[in-house]
Coordinates of C-alpha atoms in Angstrom, one line a residue:
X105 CA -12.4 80.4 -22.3
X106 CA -14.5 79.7 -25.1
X107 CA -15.5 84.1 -25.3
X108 CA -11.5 84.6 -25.2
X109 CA -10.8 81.8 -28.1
X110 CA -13.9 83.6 -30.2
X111 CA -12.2 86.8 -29.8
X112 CA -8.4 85.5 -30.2
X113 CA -9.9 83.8 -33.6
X114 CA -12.8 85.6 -35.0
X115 CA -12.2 84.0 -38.4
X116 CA -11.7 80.9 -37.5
X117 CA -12.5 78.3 -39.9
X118 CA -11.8 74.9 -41.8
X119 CA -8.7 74.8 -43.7
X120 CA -9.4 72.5 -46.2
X121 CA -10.1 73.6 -49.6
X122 CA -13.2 72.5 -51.0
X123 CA -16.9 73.5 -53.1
X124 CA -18.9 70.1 -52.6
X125 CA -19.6 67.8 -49.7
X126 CA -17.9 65.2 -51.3
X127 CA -14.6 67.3 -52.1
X128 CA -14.8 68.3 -48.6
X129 CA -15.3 64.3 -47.8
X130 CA -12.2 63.4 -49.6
X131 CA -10.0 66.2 -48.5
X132 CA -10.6 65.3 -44.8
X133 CA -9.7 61.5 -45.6
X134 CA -6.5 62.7 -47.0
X135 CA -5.6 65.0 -44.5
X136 CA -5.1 62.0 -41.7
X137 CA -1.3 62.4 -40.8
X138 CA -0.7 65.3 -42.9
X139 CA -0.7 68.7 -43.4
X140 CA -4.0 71.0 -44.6
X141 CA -1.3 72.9 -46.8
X142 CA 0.1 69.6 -48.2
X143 CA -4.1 68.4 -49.1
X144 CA -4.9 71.6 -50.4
X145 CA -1.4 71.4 -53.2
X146 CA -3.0 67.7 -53.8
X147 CA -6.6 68.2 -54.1
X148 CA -6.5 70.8 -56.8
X149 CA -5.4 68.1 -59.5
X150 CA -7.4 65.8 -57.6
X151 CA -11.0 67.1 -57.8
X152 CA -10.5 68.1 -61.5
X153 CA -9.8 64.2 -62.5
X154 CA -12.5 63.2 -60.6
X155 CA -15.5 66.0 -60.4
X156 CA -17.9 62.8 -59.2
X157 CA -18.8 60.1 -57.1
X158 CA -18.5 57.6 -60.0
X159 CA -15.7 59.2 -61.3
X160 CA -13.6 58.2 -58.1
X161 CA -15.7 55.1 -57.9
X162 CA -14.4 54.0 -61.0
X163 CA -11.2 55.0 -60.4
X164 CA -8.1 53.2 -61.3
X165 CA -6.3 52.7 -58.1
X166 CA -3.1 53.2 -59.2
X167 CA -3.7 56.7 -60.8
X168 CA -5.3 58.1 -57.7
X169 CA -2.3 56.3 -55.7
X170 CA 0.1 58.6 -57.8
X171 CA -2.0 61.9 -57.4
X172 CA -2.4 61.4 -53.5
X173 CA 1.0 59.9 -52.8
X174 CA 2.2 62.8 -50.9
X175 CA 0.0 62.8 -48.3
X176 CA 0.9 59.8 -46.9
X177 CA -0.7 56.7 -46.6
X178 CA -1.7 57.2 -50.4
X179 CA -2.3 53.3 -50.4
X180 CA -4.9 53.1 -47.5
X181 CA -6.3 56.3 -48.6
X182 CA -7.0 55.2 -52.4
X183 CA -9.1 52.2 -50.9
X184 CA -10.7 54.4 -48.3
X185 CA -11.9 57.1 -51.0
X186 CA -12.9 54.8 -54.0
X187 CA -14.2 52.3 -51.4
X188 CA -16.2 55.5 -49.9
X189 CA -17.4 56.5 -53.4
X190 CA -18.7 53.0 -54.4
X191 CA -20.9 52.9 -51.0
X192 CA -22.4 56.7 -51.9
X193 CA -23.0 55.5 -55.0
X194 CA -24.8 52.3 -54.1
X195 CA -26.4 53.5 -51.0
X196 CA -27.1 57.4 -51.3
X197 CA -27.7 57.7 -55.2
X198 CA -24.4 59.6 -55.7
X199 CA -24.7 62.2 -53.1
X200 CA -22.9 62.8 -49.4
X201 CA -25.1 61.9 -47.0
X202 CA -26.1 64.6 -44.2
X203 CA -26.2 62.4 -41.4
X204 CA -24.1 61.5 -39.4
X205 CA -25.1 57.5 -39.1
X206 CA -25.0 57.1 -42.8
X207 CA -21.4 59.2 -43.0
X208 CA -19.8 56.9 -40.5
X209 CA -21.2 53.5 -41.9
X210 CA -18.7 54.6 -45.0
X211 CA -15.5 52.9 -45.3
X212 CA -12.4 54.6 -44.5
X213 CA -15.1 57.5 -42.4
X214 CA -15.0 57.9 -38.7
X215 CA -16.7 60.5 -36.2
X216 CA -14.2 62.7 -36.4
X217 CA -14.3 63.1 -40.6
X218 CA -18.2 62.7 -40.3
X219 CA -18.5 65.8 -38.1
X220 CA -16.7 67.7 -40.4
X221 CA -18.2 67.3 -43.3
X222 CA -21.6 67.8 -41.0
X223 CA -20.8 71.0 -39.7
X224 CA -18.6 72.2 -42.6
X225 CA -20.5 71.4 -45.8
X226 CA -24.1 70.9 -44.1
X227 CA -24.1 73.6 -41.7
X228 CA -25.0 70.5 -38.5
X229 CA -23.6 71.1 -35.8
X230 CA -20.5 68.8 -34.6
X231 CA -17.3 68.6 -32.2
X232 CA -14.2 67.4 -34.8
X233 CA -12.1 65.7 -32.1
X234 CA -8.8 65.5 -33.3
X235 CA -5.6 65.3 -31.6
X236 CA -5.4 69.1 -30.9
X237 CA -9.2 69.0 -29.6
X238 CA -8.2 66.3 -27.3
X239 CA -4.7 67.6 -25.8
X240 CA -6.6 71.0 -25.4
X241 CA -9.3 70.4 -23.6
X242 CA -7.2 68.1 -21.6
X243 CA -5.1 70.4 -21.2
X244 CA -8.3 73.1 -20.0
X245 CA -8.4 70.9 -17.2
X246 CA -12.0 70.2 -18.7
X247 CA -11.8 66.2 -18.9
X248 CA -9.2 63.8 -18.4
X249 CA -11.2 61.7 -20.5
X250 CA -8.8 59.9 -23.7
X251 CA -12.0 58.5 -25.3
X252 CA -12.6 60.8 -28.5
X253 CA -16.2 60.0 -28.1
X254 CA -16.7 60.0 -24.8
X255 CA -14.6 63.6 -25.1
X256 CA -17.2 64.6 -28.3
X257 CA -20.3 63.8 -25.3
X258 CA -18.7 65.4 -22.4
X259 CA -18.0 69.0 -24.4
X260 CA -20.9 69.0 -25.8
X261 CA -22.6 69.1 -22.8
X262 CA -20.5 72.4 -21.9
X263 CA -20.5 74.5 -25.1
X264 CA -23.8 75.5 -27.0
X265 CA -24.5 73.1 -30.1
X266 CA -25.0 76.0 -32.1
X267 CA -21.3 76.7 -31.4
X268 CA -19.9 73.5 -31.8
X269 CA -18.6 73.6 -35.6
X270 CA -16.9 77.0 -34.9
X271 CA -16.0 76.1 -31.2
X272 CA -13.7 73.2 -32.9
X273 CA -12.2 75.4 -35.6
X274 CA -11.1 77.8 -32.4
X275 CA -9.7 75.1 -30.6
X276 CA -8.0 73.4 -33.5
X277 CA -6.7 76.9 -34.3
X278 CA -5.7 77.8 -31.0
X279 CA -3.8 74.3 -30.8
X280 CA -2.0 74.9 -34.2
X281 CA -1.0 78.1 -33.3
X282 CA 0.1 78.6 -29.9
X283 CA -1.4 75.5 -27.6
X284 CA 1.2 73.0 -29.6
X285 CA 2.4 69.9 -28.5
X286 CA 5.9 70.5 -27.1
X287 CA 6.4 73.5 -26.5
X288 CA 3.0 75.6 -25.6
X289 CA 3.6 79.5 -26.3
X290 CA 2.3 80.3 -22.5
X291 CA 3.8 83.6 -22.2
X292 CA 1.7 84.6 -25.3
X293 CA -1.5 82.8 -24.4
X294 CA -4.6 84.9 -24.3
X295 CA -6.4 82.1 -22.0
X296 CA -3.1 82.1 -19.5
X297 CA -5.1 83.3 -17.0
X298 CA -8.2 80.7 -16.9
X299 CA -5.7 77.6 -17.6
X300 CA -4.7 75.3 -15.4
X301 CA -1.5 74.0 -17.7
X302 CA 0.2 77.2 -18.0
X303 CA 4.0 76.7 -17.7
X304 CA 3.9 73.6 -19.8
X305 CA 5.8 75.7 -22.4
X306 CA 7.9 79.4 -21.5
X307 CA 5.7 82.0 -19.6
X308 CA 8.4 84.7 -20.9
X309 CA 6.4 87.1 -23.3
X310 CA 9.4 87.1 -25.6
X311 CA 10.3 83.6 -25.5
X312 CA 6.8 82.5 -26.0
X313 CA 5.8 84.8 -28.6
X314 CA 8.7 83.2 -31.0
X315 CA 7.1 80.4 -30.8
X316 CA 3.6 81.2 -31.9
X317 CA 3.1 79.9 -35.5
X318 CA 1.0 80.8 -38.3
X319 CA -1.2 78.4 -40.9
X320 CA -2.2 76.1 -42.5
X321 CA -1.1 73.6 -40.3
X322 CA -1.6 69.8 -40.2

């Protein structure tokens, strides 16, 4: 499955737009409960206001409230980022950690947004287990496991570390374009064969191929 998902997406790859760690770090707090295309129209504006650490640091909340309002959540997310900056700054000397104990000890940074900036911006391997991860390889018949973490462990045990950055970005794809929530594109599935779920969504080739989207997605 993994083989077909590497051929299906041979460019897969993260869809947040970013040139630092720390841009990378902020657009993946912003893109909880939205959209990568809605982040990437935000982040522009964002990163030229604030090109460092101590820029969002010092940042007046209610100016980055108003530049990051779209995204939802731009209350939570202001404290999480300048809350995230402050803690660089004070504990790292200004720069994005590379591991992934110091990433998560950072307010407003779980497993999920530490893994990747890890395998994204520092080239260390990590599983991003998001929701389409998790439905997915549920959904493989691979685990019926709900626990992100306990998800992260038990795939990791099954795919090569070397491959699990890009292993995530095919998945995630794969999820965004035709695995989706409600109605799976079965008919149009390259893995239809392999996967135990198919006839979740239409099996007919026509049917199912109308439903297979294109990015960015959320």
């Amino acid at each position: 499955m993994n083989r077909i998902l590497a051929e299906t997406y041979p460019d897969a790859h993260c869809e947040l737009d970013f040139g630092t760690p720390l841009e990378l770090l902020i657009a993946t707090i912003l893109s909880a409960q939205c959209t990568d295309k809605r982040v990437n129209m935000v982040t522009p504006v964002l990163f030229a206001k604030y090109p460092t650490v101590e820029d969002y640091a010092n940042a007046d909340p209610r100016e980055m409230e108003e530049i990051i309002r779209s995204t939802g959540f731009f209350r939570a997310k202001t404290n999480s980022i300048i809350g995230m900056a402050r803690a660089v700054s004070e504990r790292h000397r200004g720069e994005v950690p590379g591991k992934l104990k110091d990433l998560v000890a950072l307010p407003g940074v779980g497993r999920k947004t530490a893994n990747v900036v890890l395998g994204n911006a520092f080239g260390v391997p990590g599983l991003t287990v998001d929701t389409h991860f998790q439905r997915l390889v549920r959904r493989f018949g691979w685990t019926d496991e709900t626990d992100p973490v306990k998800i992260e462990h038990f795939v990791g045990e099954l795919i090569p570390k070397r491959e699990w950055t890009v292993f995530s970005h095919r998945v995630i794809w794969h999820g965004r374009r035709i695995c989706v929530a409600r109605r799976p594109a079965c008919g149009a599935c390259p893995l239809a064969t392999l996967c135990p779920s198919y006839g979740t969504g239409p099996t007919d080739p026509v049917e199912a191929a109308k439903l297979v989207r294109s990015g960015p997605f959320s």
